[in-house]
């Protein structure tokens, strides 16, 4: 069941759940900890981050915390007290003990309706074995995300660019991929631009350049992506942002879906069509992601 | 805190949480009942219904249960055992005791990841006083829903037409309305058609006809709407479905947002422009909705 810490004071802008108690405390993940009235459970009304832990080190933690605060702001949630959250995450990492790979999830919801105090918790557990996806690759289908590429600017209430608990569509998209005999999804905007995966960012290789869709397309500011760009610098590859169409994906030398837990999963099949990827570069990229300590 | 029942056996297609225990049991709504690993709380991955209770009678219950099962099917959830859910809802209604108005919420999530057993609960509580919205009306703004009117057909993984727990966007839209000095929202499809409210259906009056957008527009099959159409038959009004544009809303004689708890809220202001509504018809419609027993 992993390690669980409940946050007593998720935000400095809201009262603590138990005044005078520590900022966070370990709790039993096998026992119920949440009210059925919590807006996490009734409205998917909150934000989260999933942080990879490699050899006891929480990777890209600053970036995750920055994005956590940004998502909370987009949802008009009380601002998370990042010092408390950081300590809680480090405590969970510590209690997990020596594991080659783990993930830690930080969740903050709006709390119980009308109560005014957000609910927060951090849960860590050992990762499943992602070796096969990292080395052999994955089959991916492109699916319509339904939204135009510019909705973050035109229609901020659609919450594009925030990592919210309202992930039912992301999960339904992956079930649709499985139905089509694939493993994962690349979302396409309703006006034809390549966006991201339901739980990952897209990276493409064209010659000596790694490219990714820009966050102005209403997609998440990928934390693993930042590390991939650090890797590119180490490799002497150029990096950049691009508005790509679904058709252009077929012209790329390699495609990856990159995410905190699975790291870089190269795409071996796109919409049923086998495609190549640079295996050597892929192995070096995954090695870099596994050992990063920043 | 109301009355809470936890469902031990939400679906005949999945094992009970506690084999041999009753199908459902009353629980304390003031105590934690949910795991932080429940997909309701981590992914908004589940479905719900909110049922109005008028003078101890759960209104439009058959319709709610039908839609609950339909939403579950769209999300590939185990099929809810509607006989169990019906009994649980009636038990909560009974335990609420004599209240003029209450609402009962039924929730079924996918449960804990990998466990295979959905989580279910029914929670009932007294309703807030909706008199003002029902009699004086509400100010409404139109907001882009981001999705085309036809996504339910073209892109079923977007879950249009299902009442899911992933409601963060619905709540963000209402916050945007408040920011604009209004109370509620009418969503418009990205290609310009009028859809529904974030938690309500739209009804418009034009002469002797009540119209509503059809469910082929990827919107919910409104349970209160069904009762409004019964009311129309009693009044000798015609009813029908229409694809309306935002511009056409201004040409209607009356507009209402109708929902289980609030019943019929006439629109007195649309996008900042005051507009009339038929007050007598509105009062009769609300009286009908309050006293309905089917």
Coordinates of C-alpha atoms in Angstrom, one line a residue:
Chain A
X1 CA 0.0 0.0 0.0
X2 CA 3.0 2.3 0.2
X3 CA 3.6 5.3 2.5
X4 CA 1.0 7.9 3.2
X5 CA 1.3 11.4 4.8
X6 CA -1.8 13.5 5.4
X7 CA -1.2 17.3 5.3
X8 CA -2.6 19.2 8.2
X9 CA -1.8 22.6 6.7
X10 CA -1.8 22.4 2.9
X11 CA -1.9 26.2 2.4
X12 CA -0.8 29.2 4.5
X13 CA -4.0 30.9 3.2
X14 CA -6.4 28.5 5.0
X15 CA -6.8 27.2 8.5
X16 CA -5.1 23.9 9.6
X17 CA -7.3 20.9 9.9
X18 CA -6.0 20.4 13.5
X19 CA -4.7 23.6 14.9
X20 CA -1.5 23.0 16.8
X21 CA -0.8 19.6 15.3
X22 CA 2.3 19.1 13.0
X23 CA 2.1 20.3 9.4
X24 CA 1.8 16.7 8.2
X25 CA 1.7 13.3 9.8
X26 CA 2.1 9.7 8.5
X27 CA -1.2 7.8 8.2
X28 CA -2.3 4.3 7.3
X29 CA -2.9 4.0 3.5
X30 CA -5.0 0.8 4.2
X31 CA -7.5 2.8 6.2
X32 CA -10.1 5.3 4.9
X33 CA -8.7 8.9 5.2
X34 CA -11.1 10.9 3.1
X35 CA -14.6 12.1 3.6
X36 CA -17.2 11.2 0.9
X37 CA -18.0 14.9 0.9
X38 CA -14.4 15.8 -0.2
X39 CA -14.5 17.6 -3.5
X40 CA -11.6 15.4 -4.7
X41 CA -14.1 12.5 -4.7
X42 CA -17.3 14.3 -5.7
X43 CA -16.1 16.7 -8.4
X44 CA -12.5 15.9 -9.3
X45 CA -11.9 19.4 -8.0
X46 CA -8.2 19.6 -7.1
X47 CA -4.7 19.2 -8.5
X48 CA -1.9 16.7 -8.4
X49 CA 1.7 15.9 -9.3
X50 CA 3.4 12.5 -9.7
X51 CA 7.1 12.6 -8.9
X52 CA 9.6 9.9 -9.8
X53 CA 12.0 8.7 -7.2
X54 CA 15.2 7.3 -8.5
X55 CA 17.6 5.6 -6.0
X56 CA 15.9 7.6 -3.2
X57 CA 16.1 11.0 -5.1
X58 CA 12.9 12.8 -6.0
X59 CA 13.5 13.9 -9.5
X60 CA 12.6 17.4 -10.9
X61 CA 11.1 18.2 -7.6
X62 CA 11.4 22.0 -8.0
X63 CA 9.7 21.8 -11.4
X64 CA 6.9 19.6 -10.0
X65 CA 6.3 22.0 -7.0
X66 CA 6.2 25.0 -9.4
X67 CA 3.6 23.3 -11.6
X68 CA 1.6 22.2 -8.6
X69 CA 1.3 25.8 -7.5
X70 CA 0.5 26.9 -11.1
X71 CA -2.3 24.3 -11.4
X72 CA -3.7 25.4 -8.0
X73 CA -3.7 29.0 -9.3
X74 CA -5.5 28.1 -12.5
X75 CA -8.2 26.4 -10.3
X76 CA -8.5 29.3 -7.9
X77 CA -7.4 27.0 -5.1
X78 CA -5.6 28.3 -2.0
X79 CA -1.9 28.5 -2.8
X80 CA -0.1 25.4 -1.5
X81 CA 2.6 26.0 1.1
X82 CA 5.4 24.6 -1.0
X83 CA 7.8 24.4 2.0
X84 CA 5.3 22.1 3.8
X85 CA 4.7 20.0 0.7
X86 CA 8.4 19.7 0.0
X87 CA 9.1 18.4 3.5
X88 CA 6.1 16.0 3.3
X89 CA 7.4 14.6 0.0
X90 CA 10.9 14.2 1.3
X91 CA 9.5 12.4 4.4
X92 CA 7.5 10.0 2.2
X93 CA 10.6 9.3 0.1
X94 CA 12.6 8.7 3.2
X95 CA 10.0 6.3 4.7
X96 CA 9.8 4.4 1.4
X97 CA 13.3 3.2 2.1
X98 CA 15.8 1.9 -0.5
X99 CA 13.9 1.1 -3.7
X100 CA 15.4 1.4 -7.2
X101 CA 12.3 3.2 -8.5
X102 CA 9.2 4.7 -6.9
X103 CA 6.7 7.4 -7.5
X104 CA 5.2 9.9 -5.0
X105 CA 1.9 11.5 -5.7
X106 CA 1.0 14.8 -4.1
X107 CA -2.7 15.7 -4.2
X108 CA -4.5 18.9 -3.1
X109 CA -8.3 19.2 -3.4
X110 CA -10.7 22.0 -2.5
X111 CA -11.7 20.0 0.6
X112 CA -15.2 19.6 1.8
X113 CA -17.7 22.0 0.2
X114 CA -18.0 25.2 2.1
X115 CA -15.3 24.3 4.6
X116 CA -12.7 26.5 3.0
X117 CA -9.7 24.2 3.9
X118 CA -8.1 22.3 1.1
X119 CA -7.4 18.6 1.7
X120 CA -3.8 17.4 1.0
X121 CA -1.9 14.2 1.0
X122 CA 1.3 12.6 -0.3
X123 CA 1.4 8.9 -1.2
X124 CA 4.5 7.0 -2.3
X125 CA 4.8 3.5 -3.7
X126 CA 7.2 1.3 -5.6
X127 CA 7.0 1.6 -9.4
X128 CA 5.9 -1.2 -11.7
X129 CA 8.6 -2.5 -14.0
X130 CA 8.7 -0.2 -17.1
X131 CA 11.7 -1.9 -18.8
X132 CA 9.7 -3.3 -21.7
X133 CA 8.1 0.1 -22.6
X134 CA 11.5 1.8 -22.3
X135 CA 13.4 -0.6 -24.4
X136 CA 11.0 -2.2 -26.9
X137 CA 8.7 0.8 -27.1
X138 CA 4.9 1.2 -27.2
X139 CA 2.1 1.3 -29.8
X140 CA 0.3 4.6 -29.8
X141 CA -2.9 5.9 -31.5
X142 CA -3.7 9.5 -32.2
X143 CA -7.1 10.7 -30.7
X144 CA -9.1 13.9 -31.0
X145 CA -8.8 15.9 -27.7
X146 CA -11.9 17.8 -28.8
X147 CA -10.5 21.2 -27.9
X148 CA -8.8 23.8 -30.2
X149 CA -5.1 24.4 -29.7
X150 CA -5.8 27.9 -28.4
X151 CA -8.4 27.3 -25.6
X152 CA -6.0 28.1 -22.8
X153 CA -6.0 31.7 -24.1
X154 CA -9.6 32.0 -25.2
X155 CA -11.4 29.9 -22.6
X156 CA -9.4 29.6 -19.3
X157 CA -12.3 28.0 -17.5
X158 CA -11.6 24.8 -19.5
X159 CA -8.5 24.5 -17.3
X160 CA -6.2 23.5 -20.2
X161 CA -2.6 23.5 -18.8
X162 CA -3.6 22.6 -15.3
X163 CA -3.0 19.1 -13.9
X164 CA -6.4 18.5 -12.3
X165 CA -8.0 15.5 -10.6
X166 CA -10.6 15.5 -13.4
X167 CA -8.8 12.8 -15.4
X168 CA -11.8 10.6 -16.5
X169 CA -11.2 11.6 -20.1
X170 CA -7.5 10.8 -19.9
X171 CA -8.3 7.4 -18.7
X172 CA -11.1 6.8 -21.2
X173 CA -8.6 7.7 -24.0
X174 CA -6.2 5.0 -22.8
X175 CA -9.0 2.5 -22.7
X176 CA -9.8 3.5 -26.3
X177 CA -6.1 2.9 -27.3
X178 CA -6.3 -0.6 -25.7
X179 CA -9.5 -1.3 -27.6
X180 CA -7.5 -0.4 -30.8
X181 CA -4.7 -2.8 -29.8
X182 CA -2.3 0.0 -28.6
X183 CA -0.8 1.1 -25.3
X184 CA -1.1 4.9 -25.3
X185 CA -2.4 8.0 -27.0
X186 CA -1.2 11.2 -28.6
X187 CA -4.0 13.8 -28.4
X188 CA -4.6 16.0 -31.4
X189 CA -6.4 19.3 -31.1
X190 CA -9.7 19.7 -32.9
X191 CA -7.9 22.0 -35.4
X192 CA -5.3 19.4 -36.1
X193 CA -2.2 20.1 -33.9
X194 CA -0.3 17.5 -32.0
X195 CA -0.6 18.1 -28.2
X196 CA 0.5 15.5 -25.6
X197 CA -0.3 12.1 -24.2
X198 CA -3.0 11.6 -21.5
X199 CA -0.3 11.2 -18.9
X200 CA 2.9 12.2 -20.8
X201 CA 4.6 14.7 -23.0
X202 CA 5.6 14.1 -26.6
X203 CA 9.2 14.4 -27.8
X204 CA 10.1 14.0 -31.5
X205 CA 13.5 13.7 -33.1
X206 CA 14.3 15.1 -36.5
X207 CA 17.9 14.7 -37.4
X208 CA 20.0 16.4 -34.7
X209 CA 17.0 18.2 -33.1
X210 CA 14.5 17.2 -30.3
X211 CA 11.2 19.0 -30.6
X212 CA 8.1 19.2 -28.5
X213 CA 4.8 21.0 -28.8
X214 CA 4.8 24.4 -26.9
X215 CA 2.8 25.0 -23.7
X216 CA 0.9 27.7 -25.5
X217 CA -1.1 24.8 -27.0
X218 CA -2.9 24.4 -23.7
X219 CA -0.8 21.4 -22.6
X220 CA 1.1 20.6 -19.4
X221 CA 4.6 22.1 -18.8
X222 CA 6.2 18.6 -18.8
X223 CA 8.6 18.0 -16.0
X224 CA 10.3 15.0 -17.6
X225 CA 10.5 17.1 -20.8
X226 CA 12.8 19.5 -19.0
X227 CA 15.1 16.7 -18.2
X228 CA 15.0 15.4 -21.7
X229 CA 16.1 18.8 -22.9
X230 CA 19.0 18.7 -20.4
X231 CA 19.9 15.3 -21.9
X232 CA 19.8 16.8 -25.4
X233 CA 22.3 19.5 -24.3
X234 CA 24.6 16.8 -23.0
X235 CA 24.3 14.9 -26.3
X236 CA 24.9 18.1 -28.4
X237 CA 21.4 17.9 -29.8
X238 CA 19.4 21.0 -30.6
X239 CA 16.0 21.5 -28.9
X240 CA 13.0 23.5 -29.7
X241 CA 9.2 23.9 -29.8
X242 CA 7.0 23.2 -32.8
X243 CA 3.4 23.2 -33.9
X244 CA 3.2 19.8 -35.6
X245 CA 0.2 18.2 -37.4
X246 CA -0.7 14.6 -37.0
X247 CA 0.5 14.0 -40.6
X248 CA 4.0 15.4 -39.8
X249 CA 4.5 12.9 -37.0
X250 CA 5.0 10.2 -39.7
X251 CA 8.0 12.2 -41.0
X252 CA 10.0 12.3 -37.8
X253 CA 13.0 10.0 -37.1
X254 CA 11.8 9.0 -33.6
X255 CA 8.9 9.7 -31.3
X256 CA 8.7 9.3 -27.5
X257 CA 6.1 9.8 -24.8
X258 CA 8.0 10.9 -21.7
X259 CA 6.6 11.0 -18.2
X260 CA 7.8 10.9 -14.6
X261 CA 7.2 7.2 -13.8
X262 CA 7.8 5.5 -17.2
X263 CA 10.5 7.9 -18.4
X264 CA 10.9 7.8 -22.2
X265 CA 8.8 5.3 -24.1
X266 CA 9.7 5.2 -27.8
X267 CA 6.8 4.8 -30.2
X268 CA 7.3 1.6 -32.3
X269 CA 3.8 1.8 -33.9
X270 CA 1.7 4.8 -34.7
X271 CA -2.0 4.3 -35.6
X272 CA -1.2 0.7 -36.6
X273 CA 1.8 1.6 -38.8
X274 CA 5.2 0.3 -37.5
X275 CA 7.9 3.0 -37.3
X276 CA 11.5 3.2 -36.4
X277 CA 13.2 4.9 -33.5
X278 CA 16.9 5.5 -32.6
X279 CA 17.5 2.7 -30.2
X280 CA 20.9 3.9 -29.0
X281 CA 19.7 7.4 -28.4
X282 CA 16.7 5.9 -26.6
X283 CA 18.8 3.8 -24.2
X284 CA 21.0 6.8 -23.4
X285 CA 17.9 9.0 -22.8
X286 CA 16.4 6.5 -20.4
X287 CA 19.7 6.0 -18.6
X288 CA 19.9 9.8 -18.2
X289 CA 16.3 10.0 -16.9
X290 CA 16.9 7.1 -14.4
X291 CA 20.0 8.7 -12.9
X292 CA 19.1 12.3 -12.9
X293 CA 19.4 14.0 -9.5
X294 CA 18.0 17.5 -9.8
Chain B
X1 CA -23.7 16.3 7.7
X2 CA -26.8 14.4 6.5
X3 CA -27.2 10.7 6.1
X4 CA -24.7 8.3 4.5
X5 CA -24.9 4.8 3.2
X6 CA -21.9 2.9 1.9
X7 CA -22.6 0.3 -0.7
X8 CA -21.0 -3.1 -0.1
X9 CA -22.0 -4.6 -3.5
X10 CA -22.3 -1.7 -6.0
X11 CA -22.4 -4.1 -9.0
X12 CA -23.4 -7.7 -9.6
X13 CA -20.4 -7.9 -11.9
X14 CA -17.8 -7.4 -9.1
X15 CA -17.1 -8.9 -5.8
X16 CA -18.6 -7.4 -2.6
X17 CA -16.2 -5.4 -0.4
X18 CA -17.2 -7.5 2.6
X19 CA -18.6 -10.9 1.4
X20 CA -21.6 -11.9 3.4
X21 CA -22.3 -8.4 4.8
X22 CA -25.6 -6.6 3.8
X23 CA -25.7 -4.9 0.3
X24 CA -25.3 -1.5 2.0
X25 CA -25.0 -0.1 5.5
X26 CA -25.4 3.3 7.1
X27 CA -22.0 5.0 7.9
X28 CA -20.9 8.2 9.7
X29 CA -20.6 11.0 7.2
X30 CA -18.4 12.9 9.7
X31 CA -15.8 10.1 9.6
X32 CA -13.4 9.3 6.7
X33 CA -14.9 6.5 4.6
X34 CA -12.7 6.7 1.4
X35 CA -9.2 5.6 0.6
X36 CA -6.8 8.2 -0.8
X37 CA -6.2 5.5 -3.4
X38 CA -9.8 5.5 -4.6
X39 CA -10.0 6.6 -8.3
X40 CA -12.9 8.9 -7.3
X41 CA -10.3 11.0 -5.5
X42 CA -7.3 10.6 -7.7
X43 CA -8.8 10.6 -11.2
X44 CA -12.4 11.8 -11.0
X45 CA -13.0 8.3 -12.4
X46 CA -16.6 7.5 -11.7
X47 CA -20.2 8.6 -12.2
X48 CA -22.9 10.2 -10.1
X49 CA -26.5 11.3 -9.9
X50 CA -28.2 14.0 -7.7
X51 CA -31.8 13.2 -6.9
X52 CA -34.2 15.7 -5.5
X53 CA -36.4 14.6 -2.6
X54 CA -39.7 16.5 -2.3
X55 CA -41.8 15.8 0.8
X56 CA -40.0 12.5 1.3
X57 CA -40.4 11.4 -2.3
X58 CA -37.3 10.8 -4.5
X59 CA -38.2 12.6 -7.8
X60 CA -37.6 11.1 -11.2
X61 CA -35.8 8.2 -9.6
X62 CA -36.3 5.8 -12.5
X63 CA -34.8 8.3 -14.9
X64 CA -31.9 9.0 -12.6
X65 CA -31.1 5.3 -12.2
X66 CA -31.3 4.8 -16.0
X67 CA -28.9 7.6 -16.5
X68 CA -26.6 6.4 -13.8
X69 CA -26.3 3.0 -15.6
X70 CA -25.8 4.8 -18.9
X71 CA -23.0 6.9 -17.6
X72 CA -21.3 3.8 -16.1
X73 CA -21.6 2.1 -19.4
X74 CA -20.0 5.1 -21.2
X75 CA -17.1 4.9 -18.7
X76 CA -16.7 1.1 -19.1
X77 CA -17.5 0.7 -15.4
X78 CA -19.1 -2.4 -14.0
X79 CA -22.8 -2.1 -14.4
X80 CA -24.5 -0.8 -11.2
X81 CA -26.9 -3.2 -9.5
X82 CA -29.9 -0.8 -9.8
X83 CA -32.0 -2.8 -7.4
X84 CA -29.4 -2.3 -4.7
X85 CA -28.9 1.4 -5.5
X86 CA -32.6 2.0 -5.4
X87 CA -33.0 0.4 -2.0
X88 CA -30.0 2.3 -0.7
X89 CA -31.5 5.6 -2.0
X90 CA -34.9 4.9 -0.4
X91 CA -33.1 4.0 2.9
X92 CA -31.3 7.4 2.9
X93 CA -34.5 9.2 2.0
X94 CA -36.2 7.4 4.9
X95 CA -33.5 8.2 7.4
X96 CA -33.5 11.9 6.4
X97 CA -36.9 12.1 8.0
X98 CA -39.5 14.8 7.1
X99 CA -37.8 17.6 5.3
X100 CA -39.6 19.9 2.8
X101 CA -36.7 19.5 0.3
X102 CA -33.5 17.4 0.3
X103 CA -31.1 16.0 -2.3
X104 CA -29.6 12.6 -2.4
X105 CA -26.3 12.0 -4.3
X106 CA -25.4 8.5 -5.5
X107 CA -21.7 8.0 -6.5
X108 CA -20.0 5.0 -8.0
X109 CA -16.2 5.2 -8.7
X110 CA -13.9 2.6 -10.3
X111 CA -12.6 1.9 -6.8
X112 CA -9.0 1.4 -5.9
X113 CA -6.7 1.0 -8.9
X114 CA -6.3 -2.7 -9.8
X115 CA -8.8 -3.9 -7.1
X116 CA -11.6 -4.4 -9.6
X117 CA -14.4 -3.5 -7.2
X118 CA -16.2 -0.2 -7.7
X119 CA -16.8 2.0 -4.7
X120 CA -20.3 3.2 -4.0
X121 CA -22.1 5.5 -1.6
X122 CA -25.4 7.4 -1.3
X123 CA -25.4 10.7 0.7
X124 CA -28.5 12.7 1.5
X125 CA -28.9 16.2 3.0
X126 CA -31.3 19.0 3.4
X127 CA -31.4 21.4 0.4
X128 CA -30.4 25.1 0.7
X129 CA -33.3 27.6 0.1
X130 CA -33.6 28.1 -3.6
X131 CA -36.7 30.4 -3.4
X132 CA -34.9 33.4 -4.7
X133 CA -33.4 31.7 -7.8
X134 CA -36.8 30.1 -8.6
X135 CA -38.9 33.3 -8.2
X136 CA -36.6 36.3 -9.1
X137 CA -34.4 34.3 -11.5
X138 CA -30.7 34.2 -12.2
X139 CA -28.1 36.1 -14.2
X140 CA -26.4 33.8 -16.8
X141 CA -23.4 34.1 -19.1
X142 CA -22.7 32.1 -22.2
X143 CA -19.3 30.3 -22.2
X144 CA -17.4 28.3 -24.8
X145 CA -17.5 24.5 -23.8
X146 CA -14.5 24.0 -26.2
X147 CA -16.0 20.9 -27.8
X148 CA -17.9 20.7 -31.1
X149 CA -21.6 19.7 -30.9
X150 CA -20.9 16.3 -32.5
X151 CA -18.1 14.9 -30.2
X152 CA -20.3 12.3 -28.6
X153 CA -20.5 10.6 -32.0
X154 CA -17.0 11.3 -33.3
X155 CA -14.9 11.0 -30.1
X156 CA -16.7 8.9 -27.5
X157 CA -13.6 8.9 -25.2
X158 CA -14.4 12.5 -24.4
X159 CA -17.3 11.1 -22.4
X160 CA -19.8 13.8 -23.5
X161 CA -23.2 12.7 -22.3
X162 CA -21.9 10.9 -19.2
X163 CA -22.3 12.4 -15.8
X164 CA -18.8 11.8 -14.4
X165 CA -17.0 12.8 -11.3
X166 CA -14.6 14.9 -13.4
X167 CA -16.4 18.1 -12.9
X168 CA -13.5 20.6 -12.3
X169 CA -14.4 22.4 -15.6
X170 CA -18.0 22.7 -14.6
X171 CA -17.0 24.3 -11.4
X172 CA -14.4 26.6 -13.0
X173 CA -17.1 27.8 -15.4
X174 CA -19.4 28.8 -12.5
X175 CA -16.5 30.7 -10.9
X176 CA -16.0 32.5 -14.2
X177 CA -19.7 33.4 -14.2
X178 CA -19.4 34.8 -10.7
X179 CA -16.3 36.8 -11.8
X180 CA -18.5 38.3 -14.5
X181 CA -21.2 39.2 -11.9
X182 CA -23.5 36.4 -12.8
X183 CA -24.8 33.2 -11.1
X184 CA -24.6 30.5 -13.8
X185 CA -23.6 29.5 -17.3
X186 CA -25.0 28.3 -20.6
X187 CA -22.3 26.4 -22.4
X188 CA -21.9 26.9 -26.2
X189 CA -20.3 24.3 -28.4
X190 CA -17.1 25.4 -30.2
X191 CA -19.1 25.5 -33.4
X192 CA -21.8 27.8 -32.0
X193 CA -24.6 25.7 -30.7
X194 CA -26.3 26.1 -27.3
X195 CA -25.7 23.1 -25.1
X196 CA -26.6 23.0 -21.3
X197 CA -25.5 24.5 -18.0
X198 CA -22.6 23.0 -15.9
X199 CA -25.2 21.4 -13.6
X200 CA -28.5 22.0 -15.4
X201 CA -30.4 21.7 -18.6
X202 CA -31.7 24.6 -20.7
X203 CA -35.4 25.1 -21.5
X204 CA -36.6 27.9 -23.7
X205 CA -40.1 29.2 -24.3
X206 CA -41.1 30.5 -27.7
X207 CA -44.9 31.3 -27.8
X208 CA -46.7 28.1 -26.9
X209 CA -43.7 25.8 -27.2
X210 CA -41.0 24.7 -24.8
X211 CA -37.8 23.7 -26.5
X212 CA -34.5 22.2 -25.4
X213 CA -31.3 21.2 -27.1
X214 CA -31.3 17.5 -28.1
X215 CA -29.0 14.9 -26.4
X216 CA -27.3 14.2 -29.8
X217 CA -25.4 17.4 -28.9
X218 CA -23.3 15.4 -26.4
X219 CA -25.2 16.8 -23.4
X220 CA -26.9 15.1 -20.5
X221 CA -30.4 13.5 -20.8
X222 CA -31.9 15.9 -18.2
X223 CA -34.0 14.3 -15.6
X224 CA -35.8 17.5 -14.5
X225 CA -36.3 18.3 -18.2
X226 CA -38.4 15.2 -18.5
X227 CA -40.6 16.5 -15.7
X228 CA -40.8 20.0 -17.4
X229 CA -42.1 18.3 -20.5
X230 CA -44.7 16.5 -18.4
X231 CA -45.6 20.0 -17.1
X232 CA -45.9 21.3 -20.6
X233 CA -48.3 18.6 -21.5
X234 CA -50.5 19.5 -18.5
X235 CA -50.4 23.2 -19.6
X236 CA -51.3 22.4 -23.2
X237 CA -47.9 23.6 -24.4
X238 CA -46.0 22.0 -27.2
X239 CA -42.5 20.6 -26.7
X240 CA -39.6 19.8 -28.9
X241 CA -35.8 19.7 -29.5
X242 CA -33.9 22.4 -31.3
X243 CA -30.4 23.3 -32.4
X244 CA -30.1 26.9 -31.3
X245 CA -27.3 29.3 -31.7
X246 CA -26.3 31.7 -28.9
X247 CA -27.7 34.6 -30.9
X248 CA -31.1 32.9 -31.1
X249 CA -31.3 32.7 -27.3
X250 CA -32.0 36.5 -27.3
X251 CA -35.2 35.9 -29.4
X252 CA -36.8 33.5 -27.0
X253 CA -39.7 34.6 -24.7
X254 CA -38.3 32.9 -21.6
X255 CA -35.2 30.9 -20.7
X256 CA -34.7 28.5 -17.7
X257 CA -31.9 26.4 -16.3
X258 CA -33.6 23.4 -14.8
X259 CA -31.9 20.9 -12.4
X260 CA -32.8 18.5 -9.7
X261 CA -32.1 20.6 -6.6
X262 CA -32.9 24.1 -7.7
X263 CA -35.8 23.1 -10.1
X264 CA -36.5 25.9 -12.7
X265 CA -34.4 29.0 -12.4
X266 CA -35.6 31.6 -14.9
X267 CA -32.9 33.7 -16.6
X268 CA -33.4 37.5 -15.8
X269 CA -30.1 38.6 -17.4
X270 CA -28.1 37.0 -20.2
X271 CA -24.6 38.1 -20.8
X272 CA -25.3 41.4 -19.0
X273 CA -28.5 42.2 -20.9
X274 CA -31.8 42.1 -18.8
X275 CA -34.4 39.9 -20.3
X276 CA -38.0 39.0 -19.6
X277 CA -39.5 35.7 -18.6
X278 CA -43.1 34.6 -18.1
X279 CA -43.5 34.8 -14.3
X280 CA -46.8 33.1 -14.1
X281 CA -45.7 30.2 -16.1
X282 CA -42.5 30.1 -14.1
X283 CA -44.3 29.8 -10.8
X284 CA -46.6 27.1 -12.1
X285 CA -43.6 25.2 -13.5
X286 CA -41.8 25.4 -10.1
X287 CA -44.9 24.3 -8.2
X288 CA -45.2 21.3 -10.6
X289 CA -41.5 20.4 -10.0
X290 CA -41.9 20.7 -6.2
X291 CA -44.9 18.4 -6.0
X292 CA -44.0 15.8 -8.6
X293 CA -44.1 12.3 -7.4
X294 CA -42.9 10.0 -10.2

